[in-house]
mmCIF file of C-alpha atoms and ligand atoms in Angstrom:
data_model
loop_
_atom_site.group_PDB
_atom_site.id
_atom_site.type_symbol
_atom_site.label_atom_id
_atom_site.label_comp_id
_atom_site.label_asym_id
_atom_site.label_seq_id
_atom_site.Cartn_x
_atom_site.Cartn_y
_atom_site.Cartn_z
ATOM 1 C CA MET A 1 -10.894 15.045 16.380
ATOM 2 C CA ALA A 2 -7.493 14.334 17.911
ATOM 3 C CA ASN A 3 -6.001 11.087 16.650
ATOM 4 C CA GLU A 4 -5.752 9.546 20.108
ATOM 5 C CA GLN A 5 -9.493 10.199 20.652
ATOM 6 C CA ARG A 6 -10.494 8.647 17.346
ATOM 7 C CA ASP A 7 -12.628 5.529 17.716
ATOM 8 C CA LEU A 8 -10.735 2.454 16.678
ATOM 9 C CA ILE A 9 -12.954 0.179 14.638
ATOM 10 C CA ASP A 10 -12.108 -3.536 14.606
ATOM 11 C CA LYS A 11 -14.451 -4.730 11.862
ATOM 12 C CA LEU A 12 -16.512 -3.130 9.084
ATOM 13 C CA GLU A 13 -19.315 -4.947 7.318
ATOM 14 C CA SER A 14 -21.710 -4.491 4.380
ATOM 15 C CA PRO A 15 -23.597 -7.157 2.358
ATOM 16 C CA SER A 16 -20.710 -7.373 -0.138
ATOM 17 C CA ALA A 17 -17.643 -6.523 1.969
ATOM 18 C CA VAL A 18 -16.244 -7.494 5.355
ATOM 19 C CA VAL A 19 -13.082 -5.814 6.659
ATOM 20 C CA HIS A 20 -11.046 -7.174 9.578
ATOM 21 C CA ILE A 21 -8.715 -4.654 11.181
ATOM 22 C CA GLU A 22 -8.028 -6.161 14.629
ATOM 23 C CA TYR A 23 -8.083 -9.947 14.973
ATOM 24 C CA ASP A 24 -6.129 -12.786 16.503
ATOM 25 C CA MET A 25 -3.118 -13.345 14.237
ATOM 26 C CA ALA A 26 -2.797 -16.935 15.468
ATOM 27 C CA ASN A 27 -6.426 -17.597 14.580
ATOM 28 C CA PRO A 28 -7.497 -15.260 11.746
ATOM 29 C CA PRO A 29 -11.176 -14.974 10.792
ATOM 30 C CA PRO A 30 -12.241 -17.944 8.621
ATOM 31 C CA HIS A 31 -12.590 -17.539 4.853
ATOM 32 C CA ARG A 32 -16.245 -16.847 3.998
ATOM 33 C CA GLY A 33 -16.469 -19.432 1.229
ATOM 34 C CA PRO A 34 -16.140 -19.859 -2.545
ATOM 35 C CA SER A 35 -18.229 -16.835 -3.510
ATOM 36 C CA TRP A 36 -15.918 -14.502 -1.558
ATOM 37 C CA THR A 37 -12.369 -13.369 -2.323
ATOM 38 C CA ARG A 38 -9.991 -12.552 0.526
ATOM 39 C CA PHE A 39 -7.572 -9.656 -0.047
ATOM 40 C CA VAL A 40 -4.790 -9.291 2.530
ATOM 41 C CA CYS A 41 -3.510 -5.708 2.572
ATOM 42 C CA ILE A 42 -0.084 -4.452 3.618
ATOM 43 C CA SER A 43 1.913 -1.290 2.930
ATOM 44 C CA ASP A 44 4.978 0.656 4.062
ATOM 45 C CA THR A 45 6.859 -2.378 5.227
ATOM 46 C CA HIS A 46 10.187 -0.520 4.727
ATOM 47 C CA ALA A 47 12.280 -3.725 4.563
ATOM 48 C CA HIS A 48 10.632 -5.193 7.678
ATOM 49 C CA VAL A 49 9.247 -8.713 7.510
ATOM 50 C CA PHE A 50 6.502 -10.121 9.727
ATOM 51 C CA PRO A 51 3.759 -12.771 9.759
ATOM 52 C CA VAL A 52 0.919 -12.269 7.270
ATOM 53 C CA PRO A 53 -2.357 -14.210 7.314
ATOM 54 C CA ASP A 54 -3.203 -16.322 4.278
ATOM 55 C CA GLY A 55 -5.753 -15.218 1.681
ATOM 56 C CA ASP A 56 -6.518 -15.356 -2.045
ATOM 57 C CA VAL A 57 -4.685 -12.140 -2.937
ATOM 58 C CA LEU A 58 -1.884 -10.216 -1.230
ATOM 59 C CA LEU A 59 -1.729 -6.481 -1.995
ATOM 60 C CA HIS A 60 1.212 -4.200 -1.070
ATOM 61 C CA SER A 61 0.862 -0.453 -1.561
ATOM 62 C CA GLY A 62 4.479 0.682 -1.672
ATOM 63 C CA ASP A 63 7.432 1.825 0.458
ATOM 64 C CA ILE A 64 8.721 -1.711 0.226
ATOM 65 C CA THR A 65 12.204 -0.446 1.185
ATOM 66 C CA ASN A 66 13.874 2.434 3.020
ATOM 67 C CA THR A 67 15.834 3.964 0.135
ATOM 68 C CA GLY A 68 15.462 1.449 -2.674
ATOM 69 C CA LYS A 69 18.745 -0.416 -2.130
ATOM 70 C CA LEU A 70 19.244 -3.914 -3.491
ATOM 71 C CA GLY A 71 19.724 -5.357 0.033
ATOM 72 C CA ASP A 72 16.333 -4.036 1.172
ATOM 73 C CA PHE A 73 14.700 -5.452 -1.957
ATOM 74 C CA GLN A 74 16.395 -8.820 -1.419
ATOM 75 C CA THR A 75 15.020 -8.969 2.154
ATOM 76 C CA SER A 76 11.529 -7.826 1.152
ATOM 77 C CA MET A 77 11.149 -9.868 -2.005
ATOM 78 C CA GLY A 78 12.515 -13.015 -0.334
ATOM 79 C CA TRP A 79 9.785 -12.604 2.293
ATOM 80 C CA LEU A 80 7.043 -11.872 -0.272
ATOM 81 C CA TYR A 81 8.088 -14.818 -2.497
ATOM 82 C CA GLU A 82 7.550 -17.204 0.422
ATOM 83 C CA LEU A 83 4.069 -15.983 1.361
ATOM 84 C CA PRO A 84 1.383 -18.514 0.384
ATOM 85 C CA HIS A 85 -1.094 -16.219 -1.427
ATOM 86 C CA PRO A 86 -1.887 -17.464 -4.971
ATOM 87 C CA THR A 87 -1.737 -13.884 -6.334
ATOM 88 C CA LYS A 88 0.514 -11.076 -5.014
ATOM 89 C CA ILE A 89 0.367 -7.559 -6.417
ATOM 90 C CA ILE A 90 2.760 -4.822 -5.350
ATOM 91 C CA ILE A 91 3.583 -1.217 -6.212
ATOM 92 C CA ALA A 92 6.412 1.146 -5.247
ATOM 93 C CA GLY A 93 6.267 4.197 -2.996
ATOM 94 C CA ASN A 94 8.332 7.338 -2.535
ATOM 95 C CA HIS A 95 11.020 5.409 -0.579
ATOM 96 C CA ASP A 96 11.637 2.922 -3.398
ATOM 97 C CA LEU A 97 13.977 5.414 -5.043
ATOM 98 C CA THR A 98 15.675 3.134 -7.541
ATOM 99 C CA LEU A 99 12.388 2.260 -9.261
ATOM 100 C CA HIS A 100 11.823 5.883 -10.344
ATOM 101 C CA ARG A 101 13.980 5.622 -13.446
ATOM 102 C CA GLY A 102 15.468 8.838 -14.790
ATOM 103 C CA TRP A 103 14.719 10.599 -11.497
ATOM 104 C CA TYR A 104 16.992 8.213 -9.544
ATOM 105 C CA GLU A 105 19.981 8.817 -11.820
ATOM 106 C CA GLN A 106 19.543 12.577 -11.275
ATOM 107 C CA ASN A 107 18.890 12.405 -7.525
ATOM 108 C CA TYR A 108 20.642 9.302 -6.134
ATOM 109 C CA ASP A 109 23.445 11.269 -4.489
ATOM 110 C CA ARG A 110 21.022 12.832 -1.996
ATOM 111 C CA TRP A 111 20.781 9.376 -0.372
ATOM 112 C CA HIS A 112 23.460 7.147 -1.827
ATOM 113 C CA ARG A 113 26.701 9.040 -1.994
ATOM 114 C CA LYS A 114 28.073 8.537 1.538
ATOM 115 C CA LYS A 115 31.428 6.710 1.613
ATOM 116 C CA MET A 116 31.807 7.262 -2.134
ATOM 117 C CA GLU A 117 28.762 5.113 -2.750
ATOM 118 C CA SER A 118 27.772 4.854 -6.381
ATOM 119 C CA PRO A 119 24.193 4.642 -7.629
ATOM 120 C CA GLN A 120 22.560 1.262 -7.140
ATOM 121 C CA LYS A 121 22.377 -0.930 -10.231
ATOM 122 C CA VAL A 122 18.698 -1.137 -11.078
ATOM 123 C CA GLU A 123 18.728 -4.261 -13.291
ATOM 124 C CA PRO A 124 19.075 -6.752 -10.382
ATOM 125 C CA ILE A 125 16.249 -4.912 -8.599
ATOM 126 C CA TYR A 126 13.952 -5.217 -11.614
ATOM 127 C CA GLU A 127 14.951 -8.871 -11.875
ATOM 128 C CA LEU A 128 13.703 -9.390 -8.289
ATOM 129 C CA LEU A 129 10.416 -7.637 -9.111
ATOM 130 C CA LYS A 130 9.697 -8.958 -12.587
ATOM 131 C CA GLY A 131 12.062 -11.900 -13.209
ATOM 132 C CA GLU A 132 11.632 -15.672 -13.038
ATOM 133 C CA LYS A 133 11.572 -15.838 -9.218
ATOM 134 C CA ALA A 134 8.773 -13.260 -9.070
ATOM 135 C CA LYS A 135 6.803 -15.133 -11.732
ATOM 136 C CA LYS A 136 7.256 -18.426 -9.907
ATOM 137 C CA ALA A 137 6.072 -16.727 -6.702
ATOM 138 C CA ARG A 138 2.992 -15.436 -8.610
ATOM 139 C CA LEU A 139 4.055 -11.870 -7.832
ATOM 140 C CA VAL A 140 3.215 -8.926 -10.092
ATOM 141 C CA TYR A 141 4.806 -5.457 -9.855
ATOM 142 C CA LEU A 142 2.617 -2.667 -11.256
ATOM 143 C CA GLU A 143 3.878 0.795 -12.207
ATOM 144 C CA ASP A 144 1.082 2.953 -13.651
ATOM 145 C CA GLU A 145 -0.548 -0.068 -15.243
ATOM 146 C CA GLU A 146 -3.609 -2.250 -15.158
ATOM 147 C CA TYR A 147 -3.640 -5.996 -14.559
ATOM 148 C CA THR A 148 -6.438 -8.542 -14.590
ATOM 149 C CA PHE A 149 -6.416 -11.856 -12.796
ATOM 150 C CA GLN A 150 -8.563 -14.712 -11.601
ATOM 151 C CA ALA A 151 -8.102 -15.099 -7.863
ATOM 152 C CA LYS A 152 -9.565 -18.611 -7.908
ATOM 153 C CA GLU A 153 -9.840 -21.218 -10.651
ATOM 154 C CA GLY A 154 -13.122 -20.738 -12.469
ATOM 155 C CA GLY A 155 -13.775 -17.586 -10.427
ATOM 156 C CA ARG A 156 -14.497 -14.087 -11.659
ATOM 157 C CA THR A 157 -11.869 -11.837 -13.198
ATOM 158 C CA TRP A 158 -10.681 -8.896 -11.087
ATOM 159 C CA SER A 159 -9.071 -5.777 -12.502
ATOM 160 C CA VAL A 160 -6.503 -3.725 -10.607
ATOM 161 C CA TYR A 161 -4.625 -0.497 -11.370
ATOM 162 C CA GLY A 162 -1.419 0.327 -9.494
ATOM 163 C CA SER A 163 0.321 3.707 -9.252
ATOM 164 C CA PRO A 164 3.349 4.569 -7.068
ATOM 165 C CA TRP A 165 2.893 8.355 -7.005
ATOM 166 C CA SER A 166 2.108 10.641 -4.050
ATOM 167 C CA PRO A 167 1.977 14.444 -3.602
ATOM 168 C CA TRP A 168 5.298 16.308 -3.307
ATOM 169 C CA PHE A 169 6.898 15.989 0.131
ATOM 170 C CA TYR A 170 10.623 16.773 0.361
ATOM 171 C CA ASP A 171 11.213 15.663 -3.233
ATOM 172 C CA TRP A 172 11.336 11.905 -2.807
ATOM 173 C CA ALA A 173 10.731 9.473 -5.670
ATOM 174 C CA PHE A 174 7.401 9.360 -7.548
ATOM 175 C CA ASN A 175 6.373 12.809 -6.207
ATOM 176 C CA TYR A 176 3.993 15.028 -8.175
ATOM 177 C CA ASN A 177 2.932 18.606 -7.576
ATOM 178 C CA ARG A 178 -0.591 19.138 -6.323
ATOM 179 C CA GLY A 179 -2.881 20.856 -8.829
ATOM 180 C CA PRO A 180 -2.661 20.423 -12.634
ATOM 181 C CA GLU A 181 0.236 17.898 -12.512
ATOM 182 C CA ALA A 182 -1.706 15.689 -10.099
ATOM 183 C CA GLU A 183 -4.919 16.054 -12.110
ATOM 184 C CA LYS A 184 -3.157 15.092 -15.358
ATOM 185 C CA LEU A 185 -1.624 11.960 -13.859
ATOM 186 C CA ILE A 186 -4.774 10.841 -12.064
ATOM 187 C CA SER A 187 -7.044 11.510 -15.057
ATOM 188 C CA LYS A 188 -5.295 8.496 -16.669
ATOM 189 C CA PHE A 189 -6.392 6.081 -13.933
ATOM 190 C CA PRO A 190 -8.936 3.686 -15.490
ATOM 191 C CA LYS A 191 -12.014 2.323 -13.747
ATOM 192 C CA THR A 192 -11.000 -0.969 -12.073
ATOM 193 C CA ASP A 193 -12.269 -3.207 -9.271
ATOM 194 C CA ILE A 194 -9.196 -2.492 -7.175
ATOM 195 C CA LEU A 195 -7.085 0.657 -7.004
ATOM 196 C CA LEU A 196 -3.604 0.603 -5.477
ATOM 197 C CA THR A 197 -1.959 3.969 -4.855
ATOM 198 C CA HIS A 198 0.899 4.770 -2.512
ATOM 199 C CA GLY A 199 -0.725 7.910 -1.120
ATOM 200 C CA PRO A 200 -4.263 8.355 0.248
ATOM 201 C CA PRO A 201 -6.964 10.559 -1.248
ATOM 202 C CA HIS A 202 -7.621 13.820 0.583
ATOM 203 C CA GLY A 203 -9.933 13.403 3.560
ATOM 204 C CA ILE A 204 -9.775 9.607 3.845
ATOM 205 C CA LEU A 205 -7.339 7.950 6.288
ATOM 206 C CA ASP A 206 -4.848 10.720 5.492
ATOM 207 C CA GLN A 207 -4.487 12.544 8.797
ATOM 208 C CA THR A 208 -1.005 13.099 10.225
ATOM 209 C CA LEU A 209 -0.318 13.236 13.953
ATOM 210 C CA SER A 210 -0.656 17.033 13.731
ATOM 211 C CA GLU A 211 -4.189 16.378 12.381
ATOM 212 C CA ASP A 212 -3.554 17.784 8.911
ATOM 213 C CA HIS A 213 -5.286 16.010 6.026
ATOM 214 C CA VAL A 214 -2.442 15.579 3.552
ATOM 215 C CA GLY A 215 -3.991 13.197 0.999
ATOM 216 C CA CYS A 216 -4.283 14.075 -2.677
ATOM 217 C CA GLU A 217 -7.172 16.363 -3.654
ATOM 218 C CA ALA A 218 -7.097 15.307 -7.335
ATOM 219 C CA LEU A 219 -7.374 11.629 -6.356
ATOM 220 C CA ALA A 220 -10.317 12.373 -4.044
ATOM 221 C CA ALA A 221 -12.040 14.294 -6.852
ATOM 222 C CA ARG A 222 -11.682 11.383 -9.300
ATOM 223 C CA LEU A 223 -12.950 8.664 -6.943
ATOM 224 C CA PRO A 224 -16.684 9.252 -7.579
ATOM 225 C CA HIS A 225 -15.940 8.338 -11.218
ATOM 226 C CA LEU A 226 -13.612 5.398 -10.457
ATOM 227 C CA GLN A 227 -15.703 3.844 -7.662
ATOM 228 C CA PRO A 228 -13.343 0.879 -7.068
ATOM 229 C CA ARG A 229 -14.608 -1.918 -4.796
ATOM 230 C CA LEU A 230 -11.330 -1.615 -2.864
ATOM 231 C CA HIS A 231 -8.872 1.281 -2.716
ATOM 232 C CA LEU A 232 -5.667 0.375 -0.894
ATOM 233 C CA PHE A 233 -2.965 2.879 0.015
ATOM 234 C CA GLY A 234 -0.469 3.640 2.809
ATOM 235 C CA HIS A 235 2.161 6.423 3.071
ATOM 236 C CA ILE A 236 0.572 8.247 6.027
ATOM 237 C CA HIS A 237 1.575 5.614 8.552
ATOM 238 C CA GLU A 238 -0.267 7.043 11.511
ATOM 239 C CA ALA A 239 -3.617 6.920 9.647
ATOM 240 C CA HIS A 240 -3.634 3.093 9.453
ATOM 241 C CA GLY A 241 -7.221 1.822 9.307
ATOM 242 C CA ALA A 242 -10.224 1.234 7.041
ATOM 243 C CA GLU A 243 -13.443 2.969 6.012
ATOM 244 C CA LEU A 244 -16.474 1.865 4.017
ATOM 245 C CA ARG A 245 -18.171 4.505 1.858
ATOM 246 C CA ALA A 246 -21.325 4.016 -0.241
ATOM 247 C CA TRP A 247 -21.656 5.925 -3.540
ATOM 248 C CA ASN A 248 -25.263 4.833 -4.060
ATOM 249 C CA GLU A 249 -27.460 1.807 -3.275
ATOM 250 C CA ASN A 250 -25.398 -0.468 -5.523
ATOM 251 C CA ALA A 251 -21.834 0.788 -5.252
ATOM 252 C CA SER A 252 -19.450 1.237 -2.368
ATOM 253 C CA THR A 253 -15.701 1.386 -1.787
ATOM 254 C CA VAL A 254 -13.643 -0.123 1.008
ATOM 255 C CA PHE A 255 -10.780 2.301 1.700
ATOM 256 C CA VAL A 256 -7.773 0.784 3.437
ATOM 257 C CA ASN A 257 -4.656 2.497 4.733
ATOM 258 C CA ALA A 258 -2.520 -0.555 5.488
ATOM 259 C CA ALA A 259 0.694 1.263 6.438
ATOM 260 C CA ASN A 260 2.606 -0.640 9.089
ATOM 261 C CA TRP A 261 4.609 1.490 11.462
ATOM 262 C CA PRO A 262 5.050 1.734 15.197
ATOM 263 C CA MET A 263 3.268 5.052 15.708
ATOM 264 C CA GLY A 264 -0.268 6.396 15.765
ATOM 265 C CA PRO A 265 -3.391 5.451 17.745
ATOM 266 C CA ARG A 266 -3.274 1.761 16.824
ATOM 267 C CA CYS A 267 -0.043 1.470 18.817
ATOM 268 C CA GLU A 268 -1.708 2.530 22.045
ATOM 269 C CA PRO A 269 -2.772 -1.025 23.054
ATOM 270 C CA ALA A 270 0.859 -2.106 22.829
ATOM 271 C CA ARG A 271 2.117 0.939 24.705
ATOM 272 C CA LYS A 272 -0.457 0.411 27.466
ATOM 273 C CA MET A 273 0.760 -3.183 27.774
ATOM 274 C CA GLY A 274 4.254 -1.792 28.300
ATOM 275 C CA GLN A 275 5.431 -3.186 24.979
ATOM 276 C CA ARG A 276 7.306 -1.389 22.276
ATOM 277 C CA PRO A 277 5.028 -1.327 19.232
ATOM 278 C CA SER A 278 6.603 -3.181 16.368
ATOM 279 C CA PHE A 279 5.787 -4.571 12.947
ATOM 280 C CA GLY A 280 3.339 -7.413 13.333
ATOM 281 C CA GLY A 281 3.202 -6.849 17.121
ATOM 282 C CA PRO A 282 0.213 -5.878 19.262
ATOM 283 C CA GLY A 283 -1.763 -3.145 17.545
ATOM 284 C CA PHE A 284 -0.537 -4.128 14.071
ATOM 285 C CA ARG A 285 -2.274 -6.425 11.686
ATOM 286 C CA PRO A 286 -2.332 -6.680 7.926
ATOM 287 C CA ILE A 287 -5.885 -5.582 7.073
ATOM 288 C CA ILE A 288 -8.110 -8.339 5.664
ATOM 289 C CA VAL A 289 -10.792 -7.390 3.133
ATOM 290 C CA ASP A 290 -13.323 -10.029 2.071
ATOM 291 C CA LEU A 291 -15.251 -9.056 -1.077
ATOM 292 C CA LEU A 292 -18.262 -10.907 -2.454
ATOM 293 C CA ASP A 293 -17.530 -11.985 -6.040
HETATM 294 N N1 LIG B 301 2.612 16.812 6.484
HETATM 295 C C1 LIG B 301 2.916 15.801 5.648
HETATM 296 N N2 LIG B 301 3.481 14.692 6.162
HETATM 297 C C2 LIG B 301 3.775 13.687 5.332
HETATM 298 C C3 LIG B 301 3.503 13.756 3.944
HETATM 299 N N3 LIG B 301 3.925 12.609 3.374
HETATM 300 C C4 LIG B 301 4.433 11.862 4.368
HETATM 301 N N4 LIG B 301 4.346 12.501 5.544
HETATM 302 C C5 LIG B 301 4.774 12.038 6.876
HETATM 303 O O1 LIG B 301 5.878 11.151 6.762
HETATM 304 C C6 LIG B 301 5.527 9.890 7.327
HETATM 305 C C7 LIG B 301 6.243 8.786 6.634
HETATM 306 O O2 LIG B 301 6.091 8.817 5.222
HETATM 307 P P1 LIG B 301 7.205 8.089 4.324
HETATM 308 O O3 LIG B 301 6.758 8.192 2.920
HETATM 309 O O4 LIG B 301 8.503 8.796 4.585
HETATM 310 O O5 LIG B 301 7.281 6.654 4.809
HETATM 311 C C8 LIG B 301 4.022 9.821 7.240
HETATM 312 O O6 LIG B 301 3.498 8.882 8.165
HETATM 313 C C9 LIG B 301 3.679 11.255 7.595
HETATM 314 O O7 LIG B 301 3.797 11.457 8.973
HETATM 315 C C10 LIG B 301 2.881 14.933 3.428
HETATM 316 O O8 LIG B 301 2.592 15.067 2.205
HETATM 317 N N5 LIG B 301 2.614 15.933 4.322
HETATM 318 MN MN1 MN B 302 6.229 4.822 4.348
HETATM 319 MN MN1 MN B 303 5.598 6.921 1.640
#
């Protein structure tokens, strides 16, 4: 089905999950109460900052910056520090070049050599992601690692695994080859409540404007084993949206592509109103996922 003909769904609901895709930013849907946890999902912010509704947990699925420069990280992290969410969990994406250590030192001059530019110093970037300010802002950066947290005092413990990798596309950072390399990497993903990856699995919210499904086959093949309650990703900006899939009577996954970018079918309302689609503007909302504890 052509992207522009795809039905745009505003809300998805099951007994244990409610997903809000389109809503009034000035008046977001009310929190469902103490037995629910609200996850606010964003991705591919590329150094843009915009209003984000409150919630228990903020999740960011990578492409925080354009090319991983300190200035972009300062803008993005300053914005994330100030957001009110009690827990904030972020990963990198293929644009966050400096975070792919070893690879960046070998490849930086493809992006950062104009005007005799030298490679970016990575220590101040890691300080922004993992230092005192990040800790004080209750922000956790995950790179191929698991983290557990209590979203609310006395509440249940949630587990999350975050991985910045996506299939090879023009040799950006954190790129793997499809096939055995992808399978090896993804076989290490543990079973967790929440999975954060930069790229989508094949066949789910992974369609480009030319209608190709470009998500990762190895990730799609592992999902029936992982069965996370929530799988957040981005990367394919034009496939922004959410889907609910049931594995059996007792298990289902909310899939969210939270990429924010002014293109794709969700921009049409803004275009029809004669407005230029923009981050946080008409047609763009962080996606809210309410999960029953
Ligand atoms: N055909 C493919 N297109 C891809 C792939 N990965 C990304 N893309 C396209 O680029 C934009 C932006 O991605 P970014 O990482 O540069 O921010 C994305 O929305 C797609 O249109 C791919 O593997 N195959
Ligand atoms: Mn992106
Ligand atoms: Mn990307």
